[in-house]
Coordinates of C-alpha atoms in Angstrom, one line a residue:
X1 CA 10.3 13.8 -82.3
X2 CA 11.2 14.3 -78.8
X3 CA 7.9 15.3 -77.9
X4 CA 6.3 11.9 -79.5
X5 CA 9.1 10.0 -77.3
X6 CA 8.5 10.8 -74.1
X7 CA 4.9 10.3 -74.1
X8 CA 6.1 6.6 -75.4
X9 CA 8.4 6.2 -72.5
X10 CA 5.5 7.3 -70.0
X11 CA 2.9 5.1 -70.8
X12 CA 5.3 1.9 -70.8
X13 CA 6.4 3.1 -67.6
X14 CA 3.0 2.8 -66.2
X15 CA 2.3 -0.4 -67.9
X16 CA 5.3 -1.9 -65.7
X17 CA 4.2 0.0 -62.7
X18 CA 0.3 -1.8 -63.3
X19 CA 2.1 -4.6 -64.4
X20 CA 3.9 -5.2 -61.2
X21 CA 1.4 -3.9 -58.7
X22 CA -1.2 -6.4 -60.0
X23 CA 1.6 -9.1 -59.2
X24 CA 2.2 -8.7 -55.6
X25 CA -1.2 -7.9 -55.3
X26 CA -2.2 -11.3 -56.1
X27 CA 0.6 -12.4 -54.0
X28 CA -0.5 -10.8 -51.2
X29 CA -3.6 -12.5 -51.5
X30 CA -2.5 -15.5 -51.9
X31 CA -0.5 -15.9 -48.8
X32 CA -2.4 -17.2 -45.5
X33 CA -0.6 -14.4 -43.1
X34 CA -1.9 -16.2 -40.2
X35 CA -0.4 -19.1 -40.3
X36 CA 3.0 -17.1 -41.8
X37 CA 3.1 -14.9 -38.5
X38 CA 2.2 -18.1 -36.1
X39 CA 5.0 -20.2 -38.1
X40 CA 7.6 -17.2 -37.6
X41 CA 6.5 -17.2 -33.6
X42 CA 7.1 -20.7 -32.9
X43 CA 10.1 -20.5 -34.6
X44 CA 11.4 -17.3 -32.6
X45 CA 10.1 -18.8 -29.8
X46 CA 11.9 -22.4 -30.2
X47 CA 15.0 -20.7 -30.9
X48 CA 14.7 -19.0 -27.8
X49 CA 13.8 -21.6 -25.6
X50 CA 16.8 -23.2 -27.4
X51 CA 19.5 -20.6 -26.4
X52 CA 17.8 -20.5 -22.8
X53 CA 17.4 -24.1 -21.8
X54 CA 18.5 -26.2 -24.2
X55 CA 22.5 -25.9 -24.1
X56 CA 25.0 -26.6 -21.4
X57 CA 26.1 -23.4 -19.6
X58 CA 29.7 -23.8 -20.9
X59 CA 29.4 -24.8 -24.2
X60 CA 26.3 -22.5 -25.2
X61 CA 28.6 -19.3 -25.9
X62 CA 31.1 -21.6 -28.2
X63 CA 28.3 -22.7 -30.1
X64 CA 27.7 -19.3 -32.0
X65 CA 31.1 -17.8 -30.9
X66 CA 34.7 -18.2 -31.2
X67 CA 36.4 -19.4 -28.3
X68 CA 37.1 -16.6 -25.6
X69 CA 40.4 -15.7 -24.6
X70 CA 40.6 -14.2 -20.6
X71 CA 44.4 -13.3 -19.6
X72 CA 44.6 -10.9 -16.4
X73 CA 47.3 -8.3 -15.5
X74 CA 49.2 -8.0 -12.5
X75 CA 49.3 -4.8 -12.4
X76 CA 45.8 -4.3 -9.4
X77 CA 46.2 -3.1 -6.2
X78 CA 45.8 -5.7 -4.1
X79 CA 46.3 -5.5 -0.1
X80 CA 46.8 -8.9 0.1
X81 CA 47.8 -12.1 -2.1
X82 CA 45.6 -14.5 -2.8
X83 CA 45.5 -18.1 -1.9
X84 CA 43.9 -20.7 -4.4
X85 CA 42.0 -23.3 -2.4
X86 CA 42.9 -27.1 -3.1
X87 CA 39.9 -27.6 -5.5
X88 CA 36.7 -29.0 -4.6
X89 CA 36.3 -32.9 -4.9
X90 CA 34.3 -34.5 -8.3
X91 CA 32.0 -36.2 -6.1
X92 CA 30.1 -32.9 -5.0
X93 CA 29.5 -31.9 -8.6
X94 CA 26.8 -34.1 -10.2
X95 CA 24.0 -34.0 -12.4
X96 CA 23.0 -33.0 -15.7
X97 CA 24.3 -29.4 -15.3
X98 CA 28.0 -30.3 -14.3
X99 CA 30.4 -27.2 -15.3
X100 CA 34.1 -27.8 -16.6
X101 CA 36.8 -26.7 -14.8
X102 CA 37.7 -23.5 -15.3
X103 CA 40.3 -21.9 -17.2
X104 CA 43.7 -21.7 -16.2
X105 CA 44.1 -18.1 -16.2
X106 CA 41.3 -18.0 -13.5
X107 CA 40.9 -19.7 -10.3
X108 CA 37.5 -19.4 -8.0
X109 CA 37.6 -19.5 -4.0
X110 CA 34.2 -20.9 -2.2
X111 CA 35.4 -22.1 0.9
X112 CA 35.7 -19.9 3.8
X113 CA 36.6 -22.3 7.0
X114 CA 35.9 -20.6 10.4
X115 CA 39.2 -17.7 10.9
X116 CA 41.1 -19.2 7.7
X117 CA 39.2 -17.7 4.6
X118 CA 41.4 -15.7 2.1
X119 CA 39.9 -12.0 1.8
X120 CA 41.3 -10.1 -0.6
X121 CA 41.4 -6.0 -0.2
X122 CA 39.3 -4.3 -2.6
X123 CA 42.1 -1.3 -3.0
X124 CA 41.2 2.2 -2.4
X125 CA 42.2 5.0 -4.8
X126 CA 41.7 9.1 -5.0
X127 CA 39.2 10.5 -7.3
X128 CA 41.0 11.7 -10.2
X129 CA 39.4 11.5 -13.8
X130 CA 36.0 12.9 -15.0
X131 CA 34.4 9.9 -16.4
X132 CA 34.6 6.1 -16.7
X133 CA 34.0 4.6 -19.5
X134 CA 31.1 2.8 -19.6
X135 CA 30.7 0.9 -22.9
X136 CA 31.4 -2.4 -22.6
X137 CA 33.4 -2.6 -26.1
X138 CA 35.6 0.4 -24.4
X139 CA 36.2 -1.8 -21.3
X140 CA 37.4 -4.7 -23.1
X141 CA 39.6 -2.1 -25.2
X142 CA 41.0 -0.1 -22.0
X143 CA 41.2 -4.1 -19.9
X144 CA 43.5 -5.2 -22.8
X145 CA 45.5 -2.6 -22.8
X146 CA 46.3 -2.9 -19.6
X147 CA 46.5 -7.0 -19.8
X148 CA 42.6 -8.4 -19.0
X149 CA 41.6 -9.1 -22.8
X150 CA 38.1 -10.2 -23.5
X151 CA 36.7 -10.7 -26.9
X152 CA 33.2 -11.3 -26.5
X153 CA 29.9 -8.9 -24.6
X154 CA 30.1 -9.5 -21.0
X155 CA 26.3 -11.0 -21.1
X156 CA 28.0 -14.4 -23.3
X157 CA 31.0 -14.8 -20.8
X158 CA 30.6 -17.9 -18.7
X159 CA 28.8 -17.8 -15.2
X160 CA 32.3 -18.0 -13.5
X161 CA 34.6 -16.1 -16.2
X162 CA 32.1 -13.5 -15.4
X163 CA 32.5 -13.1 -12.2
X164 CA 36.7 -12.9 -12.3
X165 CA 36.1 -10.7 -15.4
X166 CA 34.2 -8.4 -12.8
X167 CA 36.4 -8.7 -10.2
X168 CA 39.6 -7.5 -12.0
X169 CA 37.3 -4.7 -13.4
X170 CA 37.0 -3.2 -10.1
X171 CA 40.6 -3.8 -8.9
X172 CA 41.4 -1.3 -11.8
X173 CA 38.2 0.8 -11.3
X174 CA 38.2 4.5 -13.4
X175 CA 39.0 6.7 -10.5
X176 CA 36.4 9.6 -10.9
X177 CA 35.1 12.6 -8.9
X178 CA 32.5 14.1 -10.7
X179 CA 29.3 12.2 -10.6
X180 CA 25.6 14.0 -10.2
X181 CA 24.1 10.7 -8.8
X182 CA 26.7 9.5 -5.8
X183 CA 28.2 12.3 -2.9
X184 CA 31.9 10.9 -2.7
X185 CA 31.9 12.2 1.0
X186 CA 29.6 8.9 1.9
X187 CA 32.0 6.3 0.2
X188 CA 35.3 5.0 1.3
X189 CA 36.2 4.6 -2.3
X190 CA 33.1 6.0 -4.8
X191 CA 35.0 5.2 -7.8
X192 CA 35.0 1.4 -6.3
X193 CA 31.4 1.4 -5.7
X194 CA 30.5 3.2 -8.7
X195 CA 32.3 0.6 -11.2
X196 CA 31.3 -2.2 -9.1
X197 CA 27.1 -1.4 -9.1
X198 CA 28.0 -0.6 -12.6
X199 CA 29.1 -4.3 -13.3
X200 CA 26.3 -5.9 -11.0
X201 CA 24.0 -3.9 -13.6
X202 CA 25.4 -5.5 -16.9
X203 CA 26.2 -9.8 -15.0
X204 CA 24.6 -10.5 -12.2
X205 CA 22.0 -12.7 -12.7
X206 CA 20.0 -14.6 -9.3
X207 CA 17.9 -17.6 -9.7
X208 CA 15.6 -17.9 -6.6
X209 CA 14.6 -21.6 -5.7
X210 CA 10.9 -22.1 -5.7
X211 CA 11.0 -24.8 -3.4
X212 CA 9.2 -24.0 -0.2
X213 CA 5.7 -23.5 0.6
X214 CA 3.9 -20.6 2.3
X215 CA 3.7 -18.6 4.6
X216 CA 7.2 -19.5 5.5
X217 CA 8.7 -19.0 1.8
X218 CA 7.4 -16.6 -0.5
X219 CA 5.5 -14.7 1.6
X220 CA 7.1 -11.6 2.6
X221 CA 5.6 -9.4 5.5
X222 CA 6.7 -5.9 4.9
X223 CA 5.1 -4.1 7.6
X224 CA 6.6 -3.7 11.1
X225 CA 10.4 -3.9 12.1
X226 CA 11.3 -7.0 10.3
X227 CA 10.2 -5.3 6.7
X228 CA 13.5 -5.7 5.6
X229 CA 13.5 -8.8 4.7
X230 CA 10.3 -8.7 3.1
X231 CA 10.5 -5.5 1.1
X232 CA 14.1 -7.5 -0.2
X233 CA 12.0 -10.6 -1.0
X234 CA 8.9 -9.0 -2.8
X235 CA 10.8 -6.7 -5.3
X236 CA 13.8 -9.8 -5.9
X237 CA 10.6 -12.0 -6.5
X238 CA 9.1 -9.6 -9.1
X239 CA 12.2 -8.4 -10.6
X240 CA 13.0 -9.3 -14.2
X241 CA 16.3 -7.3 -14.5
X242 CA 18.2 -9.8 -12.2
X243 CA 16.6 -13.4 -11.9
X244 CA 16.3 -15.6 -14.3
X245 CA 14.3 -18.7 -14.5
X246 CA 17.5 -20.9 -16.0
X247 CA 19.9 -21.8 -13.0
X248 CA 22.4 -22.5 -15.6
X249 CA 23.1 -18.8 -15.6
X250 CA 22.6 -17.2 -12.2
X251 CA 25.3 -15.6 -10.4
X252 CA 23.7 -15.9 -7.2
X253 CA 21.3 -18.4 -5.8
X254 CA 18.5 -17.3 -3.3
X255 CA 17.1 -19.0 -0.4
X256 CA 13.7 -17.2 -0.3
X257 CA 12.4 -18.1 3.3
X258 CA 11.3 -15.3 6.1
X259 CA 12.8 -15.8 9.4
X260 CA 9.9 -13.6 10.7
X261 CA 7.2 -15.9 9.0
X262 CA 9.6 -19.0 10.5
X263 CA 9.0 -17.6 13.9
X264 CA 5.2 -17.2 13.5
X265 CA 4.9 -20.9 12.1
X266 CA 7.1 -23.3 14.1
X267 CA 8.1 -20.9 17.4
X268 CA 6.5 -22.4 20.5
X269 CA 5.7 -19.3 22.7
X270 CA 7.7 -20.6 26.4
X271 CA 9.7 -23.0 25.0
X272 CA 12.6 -20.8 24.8
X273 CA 14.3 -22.6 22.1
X274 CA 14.5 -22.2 18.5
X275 CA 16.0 -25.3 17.7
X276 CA 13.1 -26.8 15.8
X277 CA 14.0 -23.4 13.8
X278 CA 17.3 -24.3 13.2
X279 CA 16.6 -27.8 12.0
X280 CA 13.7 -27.1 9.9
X281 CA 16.1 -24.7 7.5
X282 CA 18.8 -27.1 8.0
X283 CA 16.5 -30.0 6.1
X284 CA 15.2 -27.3 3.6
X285 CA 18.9 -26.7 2.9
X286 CA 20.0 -30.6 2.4
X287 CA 16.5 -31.0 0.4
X288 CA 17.8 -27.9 -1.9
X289 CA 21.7 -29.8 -1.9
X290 CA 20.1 -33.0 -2.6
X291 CA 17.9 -31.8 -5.9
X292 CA 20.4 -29.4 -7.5
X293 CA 24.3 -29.2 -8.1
X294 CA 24.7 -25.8 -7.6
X295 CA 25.0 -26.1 -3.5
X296 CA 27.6 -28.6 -3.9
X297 CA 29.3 -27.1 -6.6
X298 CA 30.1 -24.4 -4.4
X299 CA 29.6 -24.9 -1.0
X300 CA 27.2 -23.0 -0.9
X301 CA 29.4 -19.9 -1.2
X302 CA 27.4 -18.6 -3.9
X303 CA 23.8 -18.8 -2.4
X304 CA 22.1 -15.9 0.0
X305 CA 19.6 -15.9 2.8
X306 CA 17.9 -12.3 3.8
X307 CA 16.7 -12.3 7.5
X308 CA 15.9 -9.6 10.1
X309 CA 14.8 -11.0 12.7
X310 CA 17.2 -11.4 15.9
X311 CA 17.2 -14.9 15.7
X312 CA 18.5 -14.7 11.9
X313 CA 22.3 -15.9 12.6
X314 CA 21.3 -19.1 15.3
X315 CA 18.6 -20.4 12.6
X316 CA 21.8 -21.2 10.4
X317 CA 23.5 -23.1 13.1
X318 CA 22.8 -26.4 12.3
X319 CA 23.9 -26.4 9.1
X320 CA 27.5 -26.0 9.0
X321 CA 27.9 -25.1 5.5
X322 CA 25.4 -22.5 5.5
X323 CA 26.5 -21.0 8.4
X324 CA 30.1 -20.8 7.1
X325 CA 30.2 -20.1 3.6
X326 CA 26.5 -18.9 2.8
X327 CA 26.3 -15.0 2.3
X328 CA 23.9 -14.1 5.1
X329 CA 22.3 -10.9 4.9
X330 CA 21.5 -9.9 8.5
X331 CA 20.3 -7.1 10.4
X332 CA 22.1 -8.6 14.0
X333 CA 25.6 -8.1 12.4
X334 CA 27.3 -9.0 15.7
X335 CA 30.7 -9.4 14.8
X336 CA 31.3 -10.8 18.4
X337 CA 30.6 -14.9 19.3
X338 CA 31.1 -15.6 15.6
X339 CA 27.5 -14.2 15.2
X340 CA 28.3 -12.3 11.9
X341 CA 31.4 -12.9 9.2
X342 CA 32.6 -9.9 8.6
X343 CA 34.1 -9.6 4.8
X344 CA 31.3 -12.4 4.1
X345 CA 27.9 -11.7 5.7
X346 CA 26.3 -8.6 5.3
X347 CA 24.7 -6.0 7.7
X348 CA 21.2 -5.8 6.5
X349 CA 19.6 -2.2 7.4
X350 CA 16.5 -2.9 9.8
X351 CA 13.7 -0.3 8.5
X352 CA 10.4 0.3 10.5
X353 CA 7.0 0.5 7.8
X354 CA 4.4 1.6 9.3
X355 CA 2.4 1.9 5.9
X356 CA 3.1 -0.6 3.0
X357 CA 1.3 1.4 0.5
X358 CA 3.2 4.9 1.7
X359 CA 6.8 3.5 3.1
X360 CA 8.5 6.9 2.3
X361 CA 5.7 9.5 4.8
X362 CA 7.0 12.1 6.9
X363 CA 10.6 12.2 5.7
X364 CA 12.7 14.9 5.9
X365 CA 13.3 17.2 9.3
X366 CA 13.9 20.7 10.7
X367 CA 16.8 23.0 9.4
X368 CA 19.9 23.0 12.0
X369 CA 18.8 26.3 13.2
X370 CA 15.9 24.8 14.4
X371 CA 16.9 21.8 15.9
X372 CA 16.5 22.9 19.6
X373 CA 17.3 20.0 21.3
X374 CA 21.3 18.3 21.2
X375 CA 20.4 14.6 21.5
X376 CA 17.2 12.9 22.2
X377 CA 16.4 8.9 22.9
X378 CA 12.5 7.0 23.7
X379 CA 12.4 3.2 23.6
X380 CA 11.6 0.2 25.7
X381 CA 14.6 -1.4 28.1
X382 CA 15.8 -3.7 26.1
X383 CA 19.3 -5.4 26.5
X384 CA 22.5 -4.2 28.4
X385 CA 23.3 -0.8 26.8
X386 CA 20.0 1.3 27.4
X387 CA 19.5 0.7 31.4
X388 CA 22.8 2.4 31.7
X389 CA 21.9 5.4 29.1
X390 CA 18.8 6.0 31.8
X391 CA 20.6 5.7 34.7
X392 CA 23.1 8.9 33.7
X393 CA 21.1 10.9 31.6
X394 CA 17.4 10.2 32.2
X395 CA 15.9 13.8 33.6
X396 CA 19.8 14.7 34.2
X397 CA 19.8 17.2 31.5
X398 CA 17.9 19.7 29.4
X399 CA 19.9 19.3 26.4
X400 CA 19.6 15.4 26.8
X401 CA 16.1 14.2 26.1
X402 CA 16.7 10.9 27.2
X403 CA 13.2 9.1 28.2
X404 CA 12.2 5.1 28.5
X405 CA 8.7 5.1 26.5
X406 CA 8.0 8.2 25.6
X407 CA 5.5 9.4 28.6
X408 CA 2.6 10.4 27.3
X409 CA 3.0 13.8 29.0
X410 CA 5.4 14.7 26.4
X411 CA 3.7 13.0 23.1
X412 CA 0.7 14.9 23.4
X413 CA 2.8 18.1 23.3
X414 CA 5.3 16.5 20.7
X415 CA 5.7 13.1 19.4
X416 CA 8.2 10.9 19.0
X417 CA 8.9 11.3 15.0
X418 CA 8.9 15.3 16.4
X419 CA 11.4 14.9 18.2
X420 CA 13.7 13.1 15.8
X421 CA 13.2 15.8 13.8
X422 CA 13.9 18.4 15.8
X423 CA 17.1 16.8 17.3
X424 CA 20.5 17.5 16.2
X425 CA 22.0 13.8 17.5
X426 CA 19.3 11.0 17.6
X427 CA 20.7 8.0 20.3
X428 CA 20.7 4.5 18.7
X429 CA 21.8 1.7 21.4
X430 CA 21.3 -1.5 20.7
X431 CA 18.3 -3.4 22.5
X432 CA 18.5 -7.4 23.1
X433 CA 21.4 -7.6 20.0
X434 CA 23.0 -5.2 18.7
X435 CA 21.4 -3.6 15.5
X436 CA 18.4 -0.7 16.2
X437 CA 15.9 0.4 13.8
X438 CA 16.6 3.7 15.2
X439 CA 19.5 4.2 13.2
X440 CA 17.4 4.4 9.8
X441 CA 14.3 6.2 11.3
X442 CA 17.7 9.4 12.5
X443 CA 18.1 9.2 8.5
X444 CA 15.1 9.4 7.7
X445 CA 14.5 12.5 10.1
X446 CA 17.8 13.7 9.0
X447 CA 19.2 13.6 12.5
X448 CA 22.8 12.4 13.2
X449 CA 22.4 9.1 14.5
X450 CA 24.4 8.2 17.5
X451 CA 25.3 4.4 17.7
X452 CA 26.1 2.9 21.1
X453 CA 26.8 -0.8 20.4
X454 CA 29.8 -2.6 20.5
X455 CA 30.8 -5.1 17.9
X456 CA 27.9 -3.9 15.7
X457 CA 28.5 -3.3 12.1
X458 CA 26.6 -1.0 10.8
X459 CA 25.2 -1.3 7.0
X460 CA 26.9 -1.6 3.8
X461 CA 30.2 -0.9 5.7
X462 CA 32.0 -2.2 2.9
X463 CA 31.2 0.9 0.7
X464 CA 30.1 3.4 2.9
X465 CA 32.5 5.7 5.2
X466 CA 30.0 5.5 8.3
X467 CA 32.3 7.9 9.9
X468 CA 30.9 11.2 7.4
X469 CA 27.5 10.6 8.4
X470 CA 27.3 9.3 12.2
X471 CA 29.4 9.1 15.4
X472 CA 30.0 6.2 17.3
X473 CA 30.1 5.8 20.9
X474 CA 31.4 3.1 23.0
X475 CA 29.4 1.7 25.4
X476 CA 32.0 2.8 28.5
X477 CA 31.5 6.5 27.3
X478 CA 27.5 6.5 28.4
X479 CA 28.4 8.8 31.4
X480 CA 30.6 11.0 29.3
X481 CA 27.9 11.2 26.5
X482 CA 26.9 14.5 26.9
X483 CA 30.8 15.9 26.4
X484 CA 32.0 13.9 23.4
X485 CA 28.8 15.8 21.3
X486 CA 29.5 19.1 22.5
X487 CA 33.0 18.6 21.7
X488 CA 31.8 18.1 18.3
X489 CA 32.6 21.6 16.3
X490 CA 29.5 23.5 14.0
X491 CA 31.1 23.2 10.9
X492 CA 31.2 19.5 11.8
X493 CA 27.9 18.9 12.5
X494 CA 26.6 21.1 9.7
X495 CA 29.2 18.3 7.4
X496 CA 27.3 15.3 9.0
X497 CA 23.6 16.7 8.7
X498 CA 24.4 16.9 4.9
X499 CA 26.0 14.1 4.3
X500 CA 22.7 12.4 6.5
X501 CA 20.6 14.2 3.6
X502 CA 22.7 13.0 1.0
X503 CA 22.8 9.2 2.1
X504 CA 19.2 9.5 2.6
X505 CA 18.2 8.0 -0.9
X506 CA 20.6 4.6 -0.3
X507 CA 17.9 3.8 2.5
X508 CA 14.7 4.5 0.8
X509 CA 12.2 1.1 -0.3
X510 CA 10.4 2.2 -3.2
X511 CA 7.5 -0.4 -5.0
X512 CA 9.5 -0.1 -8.0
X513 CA 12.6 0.2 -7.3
X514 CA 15.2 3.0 -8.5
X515 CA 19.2 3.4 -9.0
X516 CA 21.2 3.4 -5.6
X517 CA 18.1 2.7 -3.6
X518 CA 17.9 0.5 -0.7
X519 CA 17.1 -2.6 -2.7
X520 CA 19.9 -2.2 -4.7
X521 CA 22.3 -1.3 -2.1
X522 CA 21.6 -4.4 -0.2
X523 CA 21.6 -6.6 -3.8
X524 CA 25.1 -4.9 -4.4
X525 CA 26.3 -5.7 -0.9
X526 CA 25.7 -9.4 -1.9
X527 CA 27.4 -9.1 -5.1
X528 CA 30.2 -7.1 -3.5
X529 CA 31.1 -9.9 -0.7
X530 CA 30.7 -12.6 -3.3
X531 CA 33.2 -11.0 -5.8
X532 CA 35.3 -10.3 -2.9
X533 CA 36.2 -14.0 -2.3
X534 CA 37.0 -14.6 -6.3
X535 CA 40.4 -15.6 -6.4
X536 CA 42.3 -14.7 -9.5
X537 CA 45.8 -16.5 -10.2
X538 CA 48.1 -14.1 -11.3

């Protein structure tokens, strides 16, 4: 009887199964999937457009979300209080994309008047723990904990919550000392750095204007000694990680103009003036103030230029504001004459490419037991600081390879890039201003670069412990050169050449870039001096 059952049982089971396959089979067929998949794209699409474009920068997270709580402790580090501005007036905040004030548990600074800006001290701590946490549902668990509560992914937070939200982060960085990808030596605080690149990864966002026409905007030149700026400006342009095409939502605002290309277009060759220069950004600026809020919203505290020529700091002169409160990236980071801000401006690294297509040929040098010569200089007599060099050591010494342009006696037995790299101490003085490509080219060639230049301030100072990796000679102690580098023990020197080697990778362009490369590094120094003039009221 069983046996007759299950036979039963079987073919009924099939029946359904034939049954039910014959249904969606003419289901199937009877569905245009065309039009199904095109309907389901516009849709995705218009929803996306939606969430990009179509909601005020405010209100857009409160639309899907609960409200967000932001409460911050007391307990950080800071060197020195901070003073709230008196806010900025309603009449320089206009348009369509008009922001609310901000919470009371937050206040932003974006004014910095000449001498009188508050500047608040990133503190600096000892490495102690392995590992920070880097979830961002463990950060708002450990920030609440310790009295900074936030209930929502850092990518919803509002433009300016983010940026306190960041801020207070880093007051309460994770000390560490254990991390494969930084060398601690190189850092006056890594666990600092290391939470605050972390947080420029996971917020900032930069929205680059497009106003502008060529050659003098969008066109960078990345060959030659102003490649700086250009390298910066080609891999910002093409980036997708960072800039968005929504204003609304950017961090950071751009000002994508070469001061190279601006010397090539509107420079009249024995005129010596740059004034039409100066005037010419000046207009672009007020054009850019006149067509958006977001200048006047801020000052312009929160927009950036990039420039390496010379001329970089006098083509902001005629426009206060920018000048003043603008972040200026700049490879003349004269800190004399009110040239460069320091705490606000930023010393941009002046790199010589020879080759755009290979920028990274012929790094790397000889061992220390090889390095046969003690210090070594070739260059044109540029400026106040390398007549004098000449005068005491040219031909003076063996040990001192000290030349003007490098005869070509001596290039056809060894060239110049030979001689960096068989150098223990490579001479950087400054030529008409103060910065010196040479500096780069010593860590490239892993010599110890030598700075002689007074009031200079050399690259990503904010983060990096220049000290570890270079010595610095004041521009009195030319004739005593010689002594203050011999004085310099072995176990010294070996302790400088490795720590050159190690900081080797923070200076490197690469066509895409990588983590802690030199795109990055100059990207964070932006972010760094813009989160160092948040204001949080305690």
């Amino acid at each position: 009887m069983a046996a007759a059952f299950f036979p039963r049982v079987t073919f009924r089971l099939k029946v359904e199964i034939v049954r039910r396959w014959c249904w969606w089979t003419t289901f199937f067929a009877s569905v245009d999937w065309t039009k199904l998949i095109l309907a389901t794209a516009l849709v995705s699409t218009a929803f996306h457009v939606f969430l990009t474009y179509g909601l005020p920068p405010y209100s857009s997270d409160s639309f899907f979300f609960p409200s967000i709580s932001l409460s911050y402790a007391t307990e950080g580090k800071v060197a020195a209080a901070l003073q709230s501005p008196s806010p900025l007036p309603s009449s320089l905040v206009a348009g369509p994309w008009q922001s609310p004030a901000l919470p009371e548990a937050s206040s932003l600074s974006s004014s910095y008047p000449d001498g009188s800006f508050s500047h608040s001290s990133i503190p600096v701590g000892i490495s102690v723990s392995k590992h920070s946490t880097e979830n961002e549902t463990s950060n708002a668990r450990s920030a609440h904990s310790s009295g900074s509560k936030v209930e929502r992914p850092l990518r919803w937070l509002p433009t300016d919550d983010a940026l306190v939200y960041a801020k207070s982060e880093i007051e309460r960085a994770p000390i560490i000392y254990d991390d494969p990808d930084l060398h601690p030596a190189l850092f006056r605080n890594v666990s600092i750095f290391r939470r605050s690149y972390e947080l420029m990864e996971k917020i900032l966002k930069v929205y680059i204007y497009q106003e502008g026409e060529k050659p003098i905007f969008h066109r960078p030149a990345r060959r030659g000694i102003y490649a700086s700026e250009g390298w910066f400006m080609k891999l910002l342009e093409q980036n997708k990680h960072f800039v968005v095409r929504n204003p609304n939502r950017a961090h950071l605002f751009y000002l994508p103009y070469s001061s190279r290309q601006l010397e090539e277009a509107l420079y009249v060759p024995g005129s010596h003036t740059i004034r039409p220069l100066s005037l010419f950004i000046r207009d672009y600026v007020n054009m850019i103030a006149a067509k958006y809020p977001f200048w006047n919203r801020t000052r312009g505290s929160d927009h950036f230029v990039v420039s390496c020529h010379d001329w970089g700091p006098q083509i902001t002169r005629d426009h206060d504001e920018l000048r003043r409160n603008a972040i200026r990236a700049l490879c003349n980071a004269d800190e004399s004459r009110g040239i460069f801000i320091r705490g606000k401006d930023v010393s941009l690294p002046e790199t010589i490419v020879r080759r755009v297509r290979r920028p990274l040929q012929d790094l790397g040098g000889k061992p220390i037991s090889q390095r046969s010569i003690l210090a070594f200089y070739a260059g044109q007599m540029h400026g106040r600081v390398r007549p004098i060099l000449l005068k005491y050591w040219r031909g003076k010494d063996e040990d001192m390879k000290i030349y003007g342009p490098l005869p070509s006696r001596v290039s056809k037995v060894m060239s110049y890039v030979q001689h960096m790299k068989t150098s223990r101490f490579c001479i950087c003085p400054m030529g008409y201003e103060v910065n010196s490509p040479r500096i780069v080219e010593a860590i490239y060639y892993e010599c110890v670069p030598v700075i002689i230049a007074d009031n200079f301030v050399p690259p990503f100072d904010e983060v990096l412990d220049w000290s570890s990796f270079s010595v610095v000679v004041a521009e009195k102690d030319i004739p005593i050169l010689k002594n203050i580098l011999q004085e310099i023990s072995l176990s010294r020197y070996i302790s400088l050449q490795t720590n050159v080697k190690k900081l080797q990778k923070h200076f490197l362009w690469h066509a895409k870039p990588i983590k802690y490369d030199l795109f990055h590094m100059i990207l964070h120094s932006i972010w760094f001096s813009r989160l160092n003039h948040i204001q949080i009221r305690r």
